[in-house]
Short mmCIF file of C-alpha atoms in Angstrom, two decimals:
data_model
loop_
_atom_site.label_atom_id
_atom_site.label_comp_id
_atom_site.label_asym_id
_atom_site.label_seq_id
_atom_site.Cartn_x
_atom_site.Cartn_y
_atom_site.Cartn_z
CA UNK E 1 -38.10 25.36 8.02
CA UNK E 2 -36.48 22.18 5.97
CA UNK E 3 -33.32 20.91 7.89
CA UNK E 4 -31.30 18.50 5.20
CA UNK E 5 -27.81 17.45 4.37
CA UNK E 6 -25.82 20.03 3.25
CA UNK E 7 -24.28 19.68 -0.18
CA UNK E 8 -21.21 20.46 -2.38
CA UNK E 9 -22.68 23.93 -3.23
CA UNK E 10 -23.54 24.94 0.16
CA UNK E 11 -19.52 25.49 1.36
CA UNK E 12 -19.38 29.02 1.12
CA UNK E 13 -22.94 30.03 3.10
CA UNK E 14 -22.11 27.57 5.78
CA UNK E 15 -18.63 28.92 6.26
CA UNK E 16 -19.60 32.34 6.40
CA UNK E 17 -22.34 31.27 9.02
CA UNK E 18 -19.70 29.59 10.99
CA UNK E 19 -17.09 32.38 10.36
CA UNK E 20 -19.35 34.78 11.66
CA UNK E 21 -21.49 32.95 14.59
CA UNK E 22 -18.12 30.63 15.82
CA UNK E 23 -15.71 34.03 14.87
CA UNK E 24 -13.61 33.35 19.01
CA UNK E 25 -12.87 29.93 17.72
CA UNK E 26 -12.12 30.58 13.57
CA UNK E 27 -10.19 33.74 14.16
CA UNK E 28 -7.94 32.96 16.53
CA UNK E 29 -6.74 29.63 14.84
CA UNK E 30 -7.19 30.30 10.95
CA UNK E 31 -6.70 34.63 11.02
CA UNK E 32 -8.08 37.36 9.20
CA UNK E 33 -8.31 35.06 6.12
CA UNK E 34 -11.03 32.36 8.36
CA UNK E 35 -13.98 32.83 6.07
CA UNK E 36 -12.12 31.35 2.91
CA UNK E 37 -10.26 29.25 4.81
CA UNK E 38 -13.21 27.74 6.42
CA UNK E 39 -14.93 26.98 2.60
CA UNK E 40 -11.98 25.42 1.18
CA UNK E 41 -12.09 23.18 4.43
CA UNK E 42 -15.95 22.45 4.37
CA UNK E 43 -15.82 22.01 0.72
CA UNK E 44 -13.41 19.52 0.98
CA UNK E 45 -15.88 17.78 3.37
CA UNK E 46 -18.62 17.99 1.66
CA UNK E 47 -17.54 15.65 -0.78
CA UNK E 48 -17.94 12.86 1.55
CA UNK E 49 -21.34 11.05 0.93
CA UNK E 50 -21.45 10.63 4.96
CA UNK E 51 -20.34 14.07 5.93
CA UNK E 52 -21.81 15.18 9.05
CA UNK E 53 -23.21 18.89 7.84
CA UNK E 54 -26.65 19.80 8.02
CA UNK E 55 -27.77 23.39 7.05
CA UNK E 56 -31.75 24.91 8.05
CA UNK E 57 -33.07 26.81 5.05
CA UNK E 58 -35.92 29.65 5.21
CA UNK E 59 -36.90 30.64 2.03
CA UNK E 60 -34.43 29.28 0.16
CA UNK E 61 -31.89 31.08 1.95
CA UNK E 62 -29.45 28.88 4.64
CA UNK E 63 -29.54 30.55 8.05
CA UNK E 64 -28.04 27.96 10.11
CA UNK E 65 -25.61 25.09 10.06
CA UNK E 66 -24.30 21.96 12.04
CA UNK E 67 -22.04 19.63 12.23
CA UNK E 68 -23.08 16.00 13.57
CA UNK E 69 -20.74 13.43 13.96
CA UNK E 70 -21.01 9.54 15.32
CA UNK E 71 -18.32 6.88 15.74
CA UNK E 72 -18.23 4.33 12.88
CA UNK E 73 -18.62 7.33 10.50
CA UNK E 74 -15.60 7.41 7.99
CA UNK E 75 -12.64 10.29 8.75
CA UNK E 76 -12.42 12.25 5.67
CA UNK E 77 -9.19 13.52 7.44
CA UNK E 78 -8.11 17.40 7.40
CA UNK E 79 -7.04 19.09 4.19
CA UNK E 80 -3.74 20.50 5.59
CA UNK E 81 -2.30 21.36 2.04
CA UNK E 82 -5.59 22.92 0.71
CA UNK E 83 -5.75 25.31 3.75
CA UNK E 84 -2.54 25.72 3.05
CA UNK E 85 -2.85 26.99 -0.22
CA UNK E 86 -5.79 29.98 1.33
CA UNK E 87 -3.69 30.18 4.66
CA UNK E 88 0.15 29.33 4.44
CA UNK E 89 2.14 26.56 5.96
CA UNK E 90 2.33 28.29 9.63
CA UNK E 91 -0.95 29.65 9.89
CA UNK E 92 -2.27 25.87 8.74
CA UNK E 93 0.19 24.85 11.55
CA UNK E 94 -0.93 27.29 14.00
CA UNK E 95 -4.63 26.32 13.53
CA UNK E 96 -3.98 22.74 13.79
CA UNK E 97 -2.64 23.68 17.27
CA UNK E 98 -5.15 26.01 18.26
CA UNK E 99 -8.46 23.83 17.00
CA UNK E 100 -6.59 20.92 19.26
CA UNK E 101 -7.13 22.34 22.32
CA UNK E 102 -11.27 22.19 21.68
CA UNK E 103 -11.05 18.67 19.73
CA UNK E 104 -13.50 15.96 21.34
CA UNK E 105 -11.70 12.89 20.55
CA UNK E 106 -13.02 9.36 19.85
CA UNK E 107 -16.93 9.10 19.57
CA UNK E 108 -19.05 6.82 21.96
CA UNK E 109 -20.63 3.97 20.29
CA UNK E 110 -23.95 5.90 22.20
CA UNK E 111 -22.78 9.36 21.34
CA UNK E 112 -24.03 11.90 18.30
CA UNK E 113 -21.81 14.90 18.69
CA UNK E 114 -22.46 18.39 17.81
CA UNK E 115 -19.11 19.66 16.82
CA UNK E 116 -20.35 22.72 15.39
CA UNK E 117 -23.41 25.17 15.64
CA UNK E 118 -24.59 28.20 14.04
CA UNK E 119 -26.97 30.67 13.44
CA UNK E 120 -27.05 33.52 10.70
CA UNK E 121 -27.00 36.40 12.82
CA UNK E 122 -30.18 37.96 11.06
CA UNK E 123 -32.34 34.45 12.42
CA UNK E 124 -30.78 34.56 15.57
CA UNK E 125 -34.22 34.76 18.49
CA UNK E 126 -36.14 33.44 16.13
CA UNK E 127 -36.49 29.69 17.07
CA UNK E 128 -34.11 28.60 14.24
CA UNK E 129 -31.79 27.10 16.61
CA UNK E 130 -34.34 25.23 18.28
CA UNK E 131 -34.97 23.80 14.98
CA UNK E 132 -31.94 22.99 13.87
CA UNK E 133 -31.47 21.17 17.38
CA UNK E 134 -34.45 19.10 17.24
CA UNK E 135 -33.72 17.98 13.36
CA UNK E 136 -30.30 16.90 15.44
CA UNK E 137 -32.13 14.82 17.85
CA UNK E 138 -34.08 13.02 15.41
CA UNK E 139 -31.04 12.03 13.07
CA UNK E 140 -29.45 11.13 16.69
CA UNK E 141 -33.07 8.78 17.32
CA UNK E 142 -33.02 7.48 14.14
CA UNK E 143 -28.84 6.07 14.47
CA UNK E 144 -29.83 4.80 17.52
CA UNK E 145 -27.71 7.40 19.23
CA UNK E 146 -28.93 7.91 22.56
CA UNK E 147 -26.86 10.34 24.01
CA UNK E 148 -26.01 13.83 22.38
CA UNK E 149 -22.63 15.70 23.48
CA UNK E 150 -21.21 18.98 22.83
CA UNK E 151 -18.61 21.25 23.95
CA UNK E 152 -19.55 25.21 24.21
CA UNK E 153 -17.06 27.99 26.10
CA UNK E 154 -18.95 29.01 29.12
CA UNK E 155 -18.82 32.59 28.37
CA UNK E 156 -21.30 32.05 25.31
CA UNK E 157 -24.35 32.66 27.63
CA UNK E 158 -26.43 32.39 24.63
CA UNK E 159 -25.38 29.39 23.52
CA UNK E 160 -25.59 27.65 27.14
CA UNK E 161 -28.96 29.23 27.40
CA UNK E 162 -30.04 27.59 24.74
CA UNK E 163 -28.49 24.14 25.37
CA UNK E 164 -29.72 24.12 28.46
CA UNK E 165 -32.78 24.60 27.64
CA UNK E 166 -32.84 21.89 25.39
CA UNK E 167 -32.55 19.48 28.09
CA UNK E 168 -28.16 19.47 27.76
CA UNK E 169 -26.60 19.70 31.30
CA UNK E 170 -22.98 20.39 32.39
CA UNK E 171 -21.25 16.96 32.53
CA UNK E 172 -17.93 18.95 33.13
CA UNK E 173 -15.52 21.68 33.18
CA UNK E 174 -12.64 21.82 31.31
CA UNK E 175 -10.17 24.80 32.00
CA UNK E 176 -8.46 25.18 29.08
CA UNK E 177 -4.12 26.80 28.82
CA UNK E 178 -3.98 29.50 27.32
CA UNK E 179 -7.79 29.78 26.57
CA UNK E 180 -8.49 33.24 27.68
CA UNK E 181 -5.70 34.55 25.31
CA UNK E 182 -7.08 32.60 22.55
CA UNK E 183 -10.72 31.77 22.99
CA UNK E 184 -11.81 34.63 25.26
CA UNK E 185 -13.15 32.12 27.71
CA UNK E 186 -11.20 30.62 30.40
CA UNK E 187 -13.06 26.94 30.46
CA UNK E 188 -15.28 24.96 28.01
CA UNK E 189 -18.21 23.45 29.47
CA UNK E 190 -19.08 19.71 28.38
CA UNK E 191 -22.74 19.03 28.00
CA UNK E 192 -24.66 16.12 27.28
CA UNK E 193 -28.22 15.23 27.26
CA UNK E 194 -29.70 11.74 27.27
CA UNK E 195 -32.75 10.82 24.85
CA UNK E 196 -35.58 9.30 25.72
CA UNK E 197 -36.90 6.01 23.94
#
């Protein structure tokens, strides 16, 4: 299953992945409209020679997609006016407030973070997030990135379960305001996961 850097043409498959896999995160901050939301925002990153998407393909088709991002890698900065124009001005507002509460902040010189993570529904349990993972670890390797981090609600027992049994581990708890009315979760769980050499 080829893992590679997602391109131009890939917006609208990878934000329907993420619409659909990531929905208690997207719906909450971007509505009923998330899904074109999402590919006007990803499209507009895509464009970046250094974006941070990579996408898992099985035959032909893209089942999976993550974001990777490490310090020193240019901003391409958020396209408030183009989700505007899919959105409105106070649901762009709104989701800038909402995705803030489950933003990272700045990157570790040692640190490749997995800000998002998602798999078609129709490959889930089939060892395409395992994949996806390792193909993650070896861009990580290769930057000289030693430690992986990612933040996951604790409710997602899937995703957890998986991460965990990856090698991530709990580095903390975050309780988050108003996270249970948004989110459906009450805290976010901080995981990290230190490469060997």
């Amino acid at each position: 299953m080829p893992v590679r850097h997602a391109r131009v043409g890939d917006a609208a498959d990878v934000a329907a992945i993420l619409a659909e896999a990531l929905a208690a995160k997207y719906r909450p901050a971007l509505g009923r409209r998330a899904g074109q939301a999402l590919e006007t925002w990803i499209e507009f990153e895509l464009r970046d020679i250094d974006h941070g998407y990579r996408v898992l393909e099985r035959a032909g088709r893209i089942v999976a997609a993550a974001h990777l991002g490490v310090a020193g890698s240019p901003a391409t900065g958020f396209p408030a006016r183009l989700l505007a124009q899919e959105v409105g001005w106070l649901t762009t507002i709104r989701a800038l407030a909402v995705l803030s509460l489950l933003s990272h902040g700045p990157l570790g010189r040692d640190e490749a973070y997995i800000g998002e993570f998602a798999v078609a529904r129709s490959a889930r349990r089939q060892g395409v997030g395992r994949e996806l993972m390792q193909a993650l670890e070896n861009e990580a390797r290769q930057r000289q990135r030693p430690r992986m981090t990612l933040w996951v609600v604790e409710d997602n027992l899937a995703a957890v379960a998986l991460y965990s049994g990856m090698g991530f581990r709990v580095a903390r708890r975050q309780r988050l305001w108003a996270s249970r009315l948004l989110f459906g979760s009450s805290a976010a769980l901080f995981m990290q996961r230190t490469l060997s050499a």
